[in-house]
Amino acid sequence: MSCLQKNRVEFIAQGDAKYNELSTPYNTRIRTRPRIIITPNRVSDIQYAVVCAQREGFKVQPRAGGHSYAGYSTGDANTLIIDLRYISNVEYDPRSRKAFAFGGARLGNLGLKLGADGKAISHGDCPGVGLAGHSLHGGFGYTSRMWGLSTDHILSMKVVTATGDLVSASPKLNSDLFYAMKGAGDSFGIAVEFELKTRTVPDKVLRFIFDLARYSRDAKRMADVFVNVQACVQSRSFGDNYGLTIRLATDAFRVAGYFYGKEADFQRTMLPCLSKAAPVTITIEEQSFSRSLSSIAGDAPLRRFIDAPGAKSNFYAKSVMIPEQRPLNKAQMQDYFRTVLEAGARVPNQFVITFRLMGGTGSHVKKDYGDTSIPWRDTLWIAQHDGQTQRNPRDVARAITAMNDQLEGSIQRNVATYFMFPPFIDPDLTREESHKMYLGDEHSRRLQRIKTKWDPTNVFSNPQSVQLERRR
């Protein structure tokens, strides 16, 4: 890359010492070999790199944490990857109560920095995930029902565009780019800095686990539990201060989560929902907010070191979102759990299913936080099907697909329009299918017009990225 050399931008190519480490995707089932990788420590290097990619005919993809399920943040043979790990500082301004985070910031480091001042934003589970990729595709976590999505905390951002220019985007400045970045950011530019509103952390957090493993092979009882919890979260007494999941694996079934309030309120609102289920054990633990972030991450440390090797996994995943207005009934869930038991029996101990509560009474995900290219706010549950594929990968893929298809079929019989969750991106979808399932038809058409304006040569591209508007 003579253009990069001329502008004194260091790069890594195949054969270089760090290439294999930096080119291996988070999901090792995916094979990627990007043409060039840069790890800049100056925004100007990013600008030069984008211009050089244009001249050389390469596509560009940013990488913050590198956790794309499909490996899109690692690219292919015609892609220049811009790894933002060295542009990752986080600062908090106590006067304005705003945070300022650079594009490579990791969620764990962000949580630690803001937590020192008793502040936070809504975000997901894993400390090593990058703020940029996470928030620019929504960003959902246990506090989202209380505070909104991660993307809803973005007040403005600085973006390197396809021309190599550094521009500001906000609801009042380049508002069309701001809208596009908040939902489909990897198709439009590289977000190098965020201005974020923050929240005051709650005084206490209750972690709760209802162990229902005794029902893990009983489709009828699991369906009973599911619909009882579902009715509870849609009842008037339920509040926005719950983050809740229902999780199923081989010989495991549980309802668990975090309550951001007083134990008396938890006992009043949650325990009656599961009184008929007779859980084997009930665990309730009081935690600080900071401790809850680590607990959510499986007790992993929040601090992420810049050059520490990232965790890898070999997996196959699919998701589907259950709309709020037409939740699934007991018969539909019983049929689904039968399918799970049948398909799961062929791949024991190689799958995990998680239903994440997004909606329900009081959920702030449904609030109007301004113009974003996110169509799936009116969702009750995110259903995530994960399969470990280190061994018998085809069998695992078939089992995961059967489980997801059964649930999706029931949703299709209830509603005409539903979505899939873009952070759990599925590389099996075609570009057209991904646009329909992640962005929706209306947003897709609008995004194509904006793409034509801001990236007319389609430099920011991957197999499911937004394409240019078709000329009539």
Short mmCIF file of C-alpha atoms in Angstrom, two decimals:
data_model
loop_
_atom_site.label_atom_id
_atom_site.label_comp_id
_atom_site.label_asym_id
_atom_site.label_seq_id
_atom_site.Cartn_x
_atom_site.Cartn_y
_atom_site.Cartn_z
CA MET A 1 0.00 0.00 0.00
CA SER A 2 2.18 2.82 -1.28
CA CYS A 3 -0.52 5.36 -0.38
CA LEU A 4 -0.37 4.35 3.31
CA GLN A 5 3.42 4.40 3.26
CA LYS A 6 3.45 7.83 1.69
CA ASN A 7 1.23 9.14 4.50
CA ARG A 8 3.28 7.29 7.13
CA VAL A 9 0.40 5.09 8.25
CA GLU A 10 1.71 1.81 9.63
CA PHE A 11 -0.14 -1.29 8.49
CA ILE A 12 -0.15 -5.06 8.94
CA ALA A 13 -0.38 -7.43 5.98
CA GLN A 14 -0.34 -11.19 5.50
CA GLY A 15 2.99 -12.59 6.64
CA ASP A 16 3.54 -9.91 9.29
CA ALA A 17 4.03 -11.00 12.90
CA LYS A 18 0.69 -9.77 14.26
CA TYR A 19 -1.41 -10.62 11.23
CA ASN A 20 -2.79 -13.99 12.37
CA GLU A 21 -3.76 -12.67 15.79
CA LEU A 22 -5.47 -9.59 14.40
CA SER A 23 -7.20 -11.34 11.51
CA THR A 24 -8.78 -14.17 13.52
CA PRO A 25 -12.46 -13.41 14.14
CA TYR A 26 -14.26 -13.79 17.45
CA ASN A 27 -16.29 -16.64 15.95
CA THR A 28 -13.58 -19.03 14.78
CA ARG A 29 -16.13 -20.99 12.73
CA ILE A 30 -15.84 -18.10 10.27
CA ARG A 31 -12.75 -17.85 8.06
CA THR A 32 -11.47 -14.35 7.26
CA ARG A 33 -8.28 -13.04 5.62
CA PRO A 34 -8.37 -9.23 5.31
CA ARG A 35 -6.00 -7.54 2.88
CA ILE A 36 -4.67 -4.89 5.27
CA ILE A 37 -5.10 -4.09 8.98
CA ILE A 38 -4.19 -0.80 10.60
CA THR A 39 -4.14 -0.06 14.33
CA PRO A 40 -3.98 3.75 14.37
CA ASN A 41 -3.39 5.92 17.41
CA ARG A 42 -4.42 9.13 15.62
CA VAL A 43 -7.69 10.02 13.93
CA SER A 44 -5.71 11.48 11.02
CA ASP A 45 -4.36 7.99 10.26
CA ILE A 46 -7.93 6.76 9.93
CA GLN A 47 -8.69 9.56 7.52
CA TYR A 48 -5.62 8.75 5.41
CA ALA A 49 -6.50 5.05 5.42
CA VAL A 50 -10.02 5.65 4.13
CA VAL A 51 -8.72 7.88 1.33
CA CYS A 52 -6.05 5.32 0.42
CA ALA A 53 -8.60 2.51 0.37
CA GLN A 54 -10.69 4.54 -2.07
CA ARG A 55 -7.72 5.02 -4.36
CA GLU A 56 -6.67 1.37 -4.23
CA GLY A 57 -10.20 0.00 -4.65
CA PHE A 58 -10.45 -1.63 -1.22
CA LYS A 59 -13.48 -1.77 1.02
CA VAL A 60 -13.23 -0.54 4.62
CA GLN A 61 -14.63 -1.94 7.84
CA PRO A 62 -14.02 -0.64 11.38
CA ARG A 63 -13.32 -2.83 14.38
CA ALA A 64 -13.81 -1.70 17.97
CA GLY A 65 -14.07 -4.92 20.01
CA GLY A 66 -14.13 -7.34 17.08
CA HIS A 67 -17.13 -9.37 18.24
CA SER A 68 -19.08 -9.59 14.99
CA TYR A 69 -20.73 -13.03 14.97
CA ALA A 70 -20.27 -13.09 11.20
CA GLY A 71 -16.66 -11.87 11.21
CA TYR A 72 -17.51 -8.66 9.36
CA SER A 73 -15.17 -6.62 11.58
CA THR A 74 -12.34 -8.85 10.33
CA GLY A 75 -13.12 -8.51 6.63
CA ASP A 76 -12.12 -10.42 3.51
CA ALA A 77 -9.39 -10.34 0.89
CA ASN A 78 -10.55 -6.97 -0.49
CA THR A 79 -11.01 -5.25 2.87
CA LEU A 80 -8.93 -2.81 4.87
CA ILE A 81 -9.69 -3.22 8.58
CA ILE A 82 -9.32 -0.20 10.86
CA ASP A 83 -8.79 -1.55 14.38
CA LEU A 84 -9.57 1.18 16.92
CA ARG A 85 -7.95 -0.40 19.99
CA TYR A 86 -5.47 2.46 20.51
CA ILE A 87 -8.16 5.12 20.24
CA SER A 88 -10.15 4.08 23.28
CA ASN A 89 -9.99 6.70 26.01
CA VAL A 90 -13.04 7.49 28.16
CA GLU A 91 -13.57 10.73 30.11
CA TYR A 92 -16.39 11.95 32.33
CA ASP A 93 -17.30 15.61 32.85
CA PRO A 94 -19.02 16.04 36.23
CA ARG A 95 -20.28 19.53 35.36
CA SER A 96 -22.26 18.46 32.31
CA ARG A 97 -22.70 14.85 33.51
CA LYS A 98 -21.67 13.70 30.05
CA ALA A 99 -19.15 11.09 29.04
CA PHE A 100 -16.80 11.31 26.06
CA ALA A 101 -15.63 7.98 24.68
CA PHE A 102 -13.41 7.26 21.70
CA GLY A 103 -14.38 4.67 19.11
CA GLY A 104 -12.26 1.82 20.47
CA ALA A 105 -13.58 2.00 24.04
CA ARG A 106 -14.59 -1.35 25.55
CA LEU A 107 -17.74 -1.73 27.63
CA GLY A 108 -15.87 -2.93 30.71
CA ASN A 109 -13.48 0.01 30.74
CA LEU A 110 -16.37 2.38 30.12
CA GLY A 111 -18.25 0.88 33.06
CA LEU A 112 -15.25 1.23 35.37
CA LYS A 113 -14.57 4.83 34.37
CA LEU A 114 -18.14 6.02 34.75
CA GLY A 115 -18.75 3.89 37.83
CA ALA A 116 -16.02 5.75 39.70
CA ASP A 117 -18.34 8.79 39.55
CA GLY A 118 -21.51 6.83 40.24
CA LYS A 119 -22.59 7.01 36.61
CA ALA A 120 -23.35 4.54 33.83
CA ILE A 121 -25.02 4.07 30.49
CA SER A 122 -27.11 1.15 29.33
CA HIS A 123 -25.06 -1.53 27.60
CA GLY A 124 -24.66 -5.26 27.13
CA ASP A 125 -23.06 -8.12 29.01
CA CYS A 126 -19.49 -8.61 27.80
CA PRO A 127 -16.68 -6.28 29.02
CA GLY A 128 -14.53 -6.85 25.94
CA VAL A 129 -17.18 -5.75 23.44
CA GLY A 130 -16.53 -2.41 21.77
CA LEU A 131 -18.86 0.49 22.47
CA ALA A 132 -19.00 1.51 18.80
CA GLY A 133 -20.18 -1.72 17.20
CA HIS A 134 -22.44 -2.43 20.16
CA SER A 135 -24.22 0.92 20.35
CA LEU A 136 -24.38 1.56 16.60
CA HIS A 137 -26.50 -1.59 16.19
CA GLY A 138 -28.76 -0.83 19.16
CA GLY A 139 -26.95 -2.07 22.24
CA PHE A 140 -29.21 -3.97 24.64
CA GLY A 141 -28.51 -5.12 28.19
CA TYR A 142 -30.06 -5.70 31.59
CA THR A 143 -30.54 -1.96 32.28
CA SER A 144 -32.11 -1.20 28.89
CA ARG A 145 -35.69 -1.59 30.06
CA MET A 146 -34.93 1.10 32.66
CA TRP A 147 -32.70 3.44 30.63
CA GLY A 148 -33.22 2.64 26.94
CA LEU A 149 -30.74 1.17 24.48
CA SER A 150 -27.05 2.01 24.42
CA THR A 151 -27.60 3.97 21.20
CA ASP A 152 -30.17 6.13 23.00
CA HIS A 153 -27.37 7.54 25.16
CA ILE A 154 -25.48 8.95 22.17
CA LEU A 155 -25.94 12.72 22.00
CA SER A 156 -23.49 13.29 19.16
CA MET A 157 -20.56 11.62 17.45
CA LYS A 158 -17.59 12.39 15.27
CA VAL A 159 -17.43 10.30 12.11
CA VAL A 160 -14.77 9.72 9.47
CA THR A 161 -16.76 9.59 6.23
CA ALA A 162 -16.04 7.94 2.89
CA THR A 163 -14.19 11.06 1.68
CA GLY A 164 -11.85 10.89 4.67
CA ASP A 165 -13.43 13.97 6.24
CA LEU A 166 -14.05 14.17 9.99
CA VAL A 167 -17.59 15.44 10.57
CA SER A 168 -19.86 15.89 13.56
CA ALA A 169 -23.26 14.22 13.57
CA SER A 170 -26.12 14.94 15.95
CA PRO A 171 -29.88 15.56 15.81
CA LYS A 172 -29.13 19.12 14.62
CA LEU A 173 -25.95 18.64 12.56
CA ASN A 174 -25.78 16.14 9.71
CA SER A 175 -28.92 14.61 11.19
CA ASP A 176 -29.35 12.14 8.32
CA LEU A 177 -25.91 10.66 9.00
CA PHE A 178 -26.67 10.57 12.73
CA TYR A 179 -29.85 8.62 12.04
CA ALA A 180 -28.05 6.18 9.75
CA MET A 181 -25.14 5.59 12.12
CA LYS A 182 -27.54 4.74 14.97
CA GLY A 183 -28.64 1.40 13.59
CA ALA A 184 -26.40 0.74 10.58
CA GLY A 185 -23.13 2.46 11.43
CA ASP A 186 -20.72 0.08 9.68
CA SER A 187 -22.30 1.01 6.33
CA PHE A 188 -21.73 4.75 6.65
CA GLY A 189 -18.50 5.65 8.40
CA ILE A 190 -16.17 5.18 11.31
CA ALA A 191 -17.34 6.65 14.60
CA VAL A 192 -14.20 7.86 16.35
CA GLU A 193 -15.74 9.72 19.30
CA PHE A 194 -19.05 9.71 21.17
CA GLU A 195 -20.71 12.27 23.42
CA LEU A 196 -22.90 10.31 25.84
CA LYS A 197 -25.53 11.19 28.38
CA THR A 198 -25.11 9.25 31.61
CA ARG A 199 -27.35 7.85 34.33
CA THR A 200 -26.94 7.76 38.08
CA VAL A 201 -26.42 4.17 39.20
CA PRO A 202 -28.94 2.67 41.63
CA ASP A 203 -27.95 2.22 45.27
CA LYS A 204 -28.71 -1.49 45.29
CA VAL A 205 -29.05 -4.28 42.77
CA LEU A 206 -30.65 -7.64 43.47
CA ARG A 207 -29.44 -10.61 41.47
CA PHE A 208 -32.04 -13.37 41.38
CA ILE A 209 -31.97 -16.94 40.07
CA PHE A 210 -34.95 -19.30 40.05
CA ASP A 211 -33.59 -22.77 39.36
CA LEU A 212 -36.19 -24.80 37.46
CA ALA A 213 -33.92 -27.58 36.22
CA ARG A 214 -36.43 -30.23 37.29
CA TYR A 215 -38.58 -29.13 34.31
CA SER A 216 -35.80 -29.07 31.72
CA ARG A 217 -37.15 -32.22 30.04
CA ASP A 218 -40.84 -31.38 30.38
CA ALA A 219 -42.13 -29.24 27.49
CA LYS A 220 -45.52 -28.65 29.13
CA ARG A 221 -44.08 -27.39 32.42
CA MET A 222 -41.54 -25.17 30.67
CA ALA A 223 -44.35 -23.67 28.59
CA ASP A 224 -46.37 -23.07 31.78
CA VAL A 225 -43.45 -21.22 33.37
CA PHE A 226 -42.82 -19.17 30.23
CA VAL A 227 -46.38 -17.93 29.79
CA ASN A 228 -46.75 -17.22 33.51
CA VAL A 229 -43.63 -15.05 33.46
CA GLN A 230 -44.81 -13.46 30.22
CA ALA A 231 -48.17 -12.54 31.74
CA CYS A 232 -46.38 -11.12 34.76
CA VAL A 233 -44.05 -8.84 32.78
CA GLN A 234 -47.03 -7.46 30.85
CA SER A 235 -49.12 -6.85 33.98
CA ARG A 236 -49.73 -3.40 35.44
CA SER A 237 -47.69 -4.09 38.56
CA PHE A 238 -44.49 -4.86 36.66
CA GLY A 239 -41.93 -2.07 36.37
CA ASP A 240 -39.05 -0.87 34.24
CA ASN A 241 -36.43 -1.81 36.85
CA TYR A 242 -36.15 -5.48 35.88
CA GLY A 243 -33.61 -7.09 33.59
CA LEU A 244 -34.72 -10.67 33.07
CA THR A 245 -33.85 -13.78 31.10
CA ILE A 246 -35.25 -17.28 30.69
CA ARG A 247 -32.50 -19.75 29.83
CA LEU A 248 -32.56 -23.37 28.71
CA ALA A 249 -29.75 -25.86 28.08
CA THR A 250 -29.27 -29.60 28.51
CA ASP A 251 -30.68 -30.43 31.98
CA ALA A 252 -30.87 -26.72 32.85
CA PHE A 253 -33.81 -24.31 32.94
CA ARG A 254 -33.97 -21.09 34.91
CA VAL A 255 -35.47 -17.63 35.22
CA ALA A 256 -32.86 -15.11 36.30
CA GLY A 257 -31.89 -11.48 36.16
CA TYR A 258 -31.31 -8.25 38.03
CA PHE A 259 -33.72 -6.00 39.91
CA TYR A 260 -32.72 -2.37 40.35
CA GLY A 261 -34.73 -1.55 43.46
CA LYS A 262 -35.74 -2.62 46.96
CA GLU A 263 -36.11 -6.25 47.94
CA ALA A 264 -39.63 -5.67 49.26
CA ASP A 265 -40.72 -4.50 45.79
CA PHE A 266 -39.03 -7.49 44.22
CA GLN A 267 -40.83 -9.89 46.59
CA ARG A 268 -44.14 -8.21 45.79
CA THR A 269 -43.83 -8.21 42.00
CA MET A 270 -41.70 -11.20 41.01
CA LEU A 271 -42.26 -14.01 43.48
CA PRO A 272 -46.00 -14.38 42.73
CA CYS A 273 -45.15 -14.94 39.06
CA LEU A 274 -43.29 -18.13 39.88
CA SER A 275 -45.18 -19.32 42.93
CA LYS A 276 -46.76 -22.19 41.00
CA ALA A 277 -43.47 -23.32 39.47
CA ALA A 278 -41.98 -24.57 42.76
CA PRO A 279 -38.36 -23.83 41.84
CA VAL A 280 -35.72 -26.13 43.26
CA THR A 281 -33.79 -23.20 44.67
CA ILE A 282 -34.22 -19.44 44.80
CA THR A 283 -31.07 -17.34 45.02
CA ILE A 284 -31.28 -13.64 45.85
CA GLU A 285 -28.06 -11.69 46.28
CA GLU A 286 -27.64 -7.98 46.95
CA GLN A 287 -24.86 -6.39 44.91
CA SER A 288 -23.39 -2.98 44.16
CA PHE A 289 -23.98 -1.77 40.62
CA SER A 290 -20.28 -2.25 39.78
CA ARG A 291 -20.36 -5.78 41.12
CA SER A 292 -23.47 -6.50 39.05
CA LEU A 293 -21.61 -5.60 35.83
CA SER A 294 -18.99 -8.23 36.60
CA SER A 295 -21.66 -10.71 37.67
CA ILE A 296 -23.52 -10.21 34.40
CA ALA A 297 -20.27 -10.99 32.59
CA GLY A 298 -19.92 -14.31 34.38
CA ASP A 299 -17.62 -12.78 37.03
CA ALA A 300 -15.14 -11.72 34.37
CA PRO A 301 -12.97 -8.70 35.18
CA LEU A 302 -14.28 -5.46 33.76
CA ARG A 303 -10.89 -4.00 32.91
CA ARG A 304 -9.78 -4.79 29.35
CA PHE A 305 -6.14 -4.36 28.41
CA ILE A 306 -5.49 -3.03 24.93
CA ASP A 307 -3.24 -5.75 23.59
CA ALA A 308 -4.52 -8.70 25.62
CA PRO A 309 -5.64 -11.54 23.32
CA GLY A 310 -9.40 -11.54 23.02
CA ALA A 311 -11.50 -14.57 23.88
CA LYS A 312 -12.55 -16.68 20.88
CA SER A 313 -15.37 -19.15 20.42
CA ASN A 314 -16.55 -21.59 17.75
CA PHE A 315 -20.31 -21.29 17.46
CA TYR A 316 -23.43 -21.15 15.30
CA ALA A 317 -26.18 -18.74 16.34
CA LYS A 318 -29.62 -17.58 15.25
CA SER A 319 -32.11 -15.16 16.76
CA VAL A 320 -35.67 -14.02 16.36
CA MET A 321 -37.69 -11.33 18.16
CA ILE A 322 -41.17 -11.89 19.57
CA PRO A 323 -43.39 -8.80 19.11
CA GLU A 324 -45.03 -7.21 22.13
CA GLN A 325 -48.50 -6.99 20.58
CA ARG A 326 -48.84 -10.72 19.89
CA PRO A 327 -46.95 -12.81 22.46
CA LEU A 328 -46.81 -16.55 21.95
CA ASN A 329 -49.40 -18.65 23.78
CA LYS A 330 -48.99 -21.80 25.84
CA ALA A 331 -49.69 -24.20 22.98
CA GLN A 332 -47.15 -22.49 20.73
CA MET A 333 -44.50 -22.52 23.45
CA GLN A 334 -45.18 -26.16 24.25
CA ASP A 335 -44.66 -27.07 20.59
CA TYR A 336 -41.45 -25.02 20.61
CA PHE A 337 -40.07 -26.68 23.74
CA ARG A 338 -40.86 -30.13 22.26
CA THR A 339 -38.78 -29.19 19.23
CA VAL A 340 -35.97 -27.98 21.50
CA LEU A 341 -35.96 -31.25 23.43
CA GLU A 342 -35.97 -33.35 20.26
CA ALA A 343 -33.29 -31.34 18.45
CA GLY A 344 -31.25 -30.81 21.60
CA ALA A 345 -31.12 -34.53 22.34
CA ARG A 346 -28.99 -34.95 19.20
CA VAL A 347 -26.42 -32.39 20.39
CA PRO A 348 -26.44 -32.64 24.21
CA ASN A 349 -24.45 -30.01 26.12
CA GLN A 350 -23.79 -28.07 22.92
CA PHE A 351 -26.62 -25.53 22.95
CA VAL A 352 -27.94 -22.67 25.07
CA ILE A 353 -31.19 -20.79 24.47
CA THR A 354 -31.77 -17.40 26.06
CA PHE A 355 -34.98 -15.38 26.03
CA ARG A 356 -34.08 -11.78 26.94
CA LEU A 357 -36.91 -9.57 28.12
CA MET A 358 -36.86 -6.35 26.08
CA GLY A 359 -40.44 -5.17 26.42
CA GLY A 360 -43.16 -5.58 29.01
CA THR A 361 -44.79 -2.91 31.16
CA GLY A 362 -42.74 0.25 31.50
CA SER A 363 -39.91 -0.72 29.15
CA HIS A 364 -37.96 2.36 28.05
CA VAL A 365 -36.77 0.61 24.90
CA LYS A 366 -40.14 1.58 23.41
CA LYS A 367 -39.74 5.29 24.24
CA ASP A 368 -39.09 7.90 21.56
CA TYR A 369 -35.42 8.84 21.91
CA GLY A 370 -35.25 10.59 18.56
CA ASP A 371 -34.52 9.46 15.06
CA THR A 372 -32.73 6.09 14.84
CA SER A 373 -32.72 3.43 12.14
CA ILE A 374 -33.95 0.77 14.56
CA PRO A 375 -37.32 -0.82 13.72
CA TRP A 376 -37.60 -3.42 16.49
CA ARG A 377 -38.34 -1.37 19.62
CA ASP A 378 -41.79 -2.92 20.05
CA THR A 379 -40.30 -6.31 20.97
CA LEU A 380 -41.26 -8.39 23.99
CA TRP A 381 -38.54 -11.09 23.87
CA ILE A 382 -35.26 -11.57 22.05
CA ALA A 383 -34.79 -15.31 21.51
CA GLN A 384 -31.16 -16.29 21.02
CA HIS A 385 -30.15 -19.83 20.00
CA ASP A 386 -26.45 -20.61 20.42
CA GLY A 387 -24.67 -23.84 19.51
CA GLN A 388 -21.04 -24.75 20.16
CA THR A 389 -19.54 -26.16 16.95
CA GLN A 390 -16.06 -27.39 17.90
CA ARG A 391 -17.38 -30.89 17.16
CA ASN A 392 -20.14 -32.21 14.87
CA PRO A 393 -20.78 -28.68 13.53
CA ARG A 394 -23.35 -29.74 10.93
CA ASP A 395 -25.48 -31.50 13.53
CA VAL A 396 -25.34 -28.46 15.80
CA ALA A 397 -26.26 -26.11 12.96
CA ARG A 398 -29.24 -28.29 12.03
CA ALA A 399 -30.42 -28.41 15.65
CA ILE A 400 -30.11 -24.65 16.18
CA THR A 401 -31.90 -23.98 12.89
CA ALA A 402 -34.74 -26.36 13.81
CA MET A 403 -35.23 -24.63 17.16
CA ASN A 404 -35.21 -21.14 15.69
CA ASP A 405 -37.41 -22.12 12.75
CA GLN A 406 -40.06 -23.58 15.08
CA LEU A 407 -40.25 -20.34 17.05
CA GLU A 408 -40.16 -18.18 13.93
CA GLY A 409 -42.99 -20.18 12.39
CA SER A 410 -45.22 -19.48 15.38
CA ILE A 411 -44.39 -15.78 15.22
CA GLN A 412 -45.23 -15.72 11.49
CA ARG A 413 -48.65 -17.16 12.22
CA ASN A 414 -49.29 -14.34 14.70
CA VAL A 415 -47.98 -11.26 12.89
CA ALA A 416 -47.03 -10.10 9.42
CA THR A 417 -43.95 -8.18 10.49
CA TYR A 418 -41.26 -9.25 12.94
CA PHE A 419 -37.48 -8.88 13.21
CA MET A 420 -34.21 -10.53 14.13
CA PHE A 421 -31.62 -9.04 16.46
CA PRO A 422 -28.71 -7.46 14.52
CA PRO A 423 -26.04 -7.83 17.25
CA PHE A 424 -26.55 -11.60 16.85
CA ILE A 425 -25.92 -11.24 13.13
CA ASP A 426 -26.60 -14.32 11.01
CA PRO A 427 -24.25 -14.72 8.01
CA ASP A 428 -26.64 -17.25 6.46
CA LEU A 429 -29.01 -14.41 5.53
CA THR A 430 -28.71 -12.81 2.12
CA ARG A 431 -28.22 -9.06 1.96
CA GLU A 432 -31.90 -8.56 1.10
CA GLU A 433 -33.05 -10.86 3.91
CA SER A 434 -30.79 -9.15 6.44
CA HIS A 435 -32.11 -5.70 5.50
CA LYS A 436 -35.69 -6.88 5.93
CA MET A 437 -35.05 -8.67 9.24
CA TYR A 438 -32.65 -6.18 10.87
CA LEU A 439 -33.71 -2.82 9.42
CA GLY A 440 -37.19 -3.22 7.98
CA ASP A 441 -38.34 -2.10 4.55
CA GLU A 442 -39.01 1.56 5.41
CA HIS A 443 -35.66 2.13 7.10
CA SER A 444 -33.85 0.23 4.34
CA ARG A 445 -35.19 2.53 1.64
CA ARG A 446 -34.29 5.63 3.61
CA LEU A 447 -30.82 4.30 4.43
CA GLN A 448 -30.11 3.59 0.76
CA ARG A 449 -30.80 7.24 -0.07
CA ILE A 450 -28.48 8.39 2.72
CA LYS A 451 -25.82 5.88 1.64
CA THR A 452 -25.86 7.34 -1.86
CA LYS A 453 -25.24 10.79 -0.40
CA TRP A 454 -22.52 9.96 2.15
CA ASP A 455 -20.79 6.94 0.58
CA PRO A 456 -21.44 7.07 -3.19
CA THR A 457 -18.58 4.65 -3.97
CA ASN A 458 -19.70 2.11 -1.35
CA VAL A 459 -16.36 2.07 0.45
CA PHE A 460 -17.89 0.96 3.77
CA SER A 461 -19.08 -2.47 2.77
CA ASN A 462 -19.60 -6.03 4.00
CA PRO A 463 -21.86 -8.87 2.81
CA GLN A 464 -24.92 -7.42 4.58
CA SER A 465 -24.18 -3.69 4.49
CA VAL A 466 -26.58 -1.08 3.14
CA GLN A 467 -26.22 -0.62 -0.60
CA LEU A 468 -26.60 2.44 -2.82
CA GLU A 469 -30.03 3.56 -3.92
CA ARG A 470 -31.02 2.00 -7.21
CA ARG A 471 -31.43 4.48 -10.02
CA ARG A 472 -34.72 4.28 -11.87
#
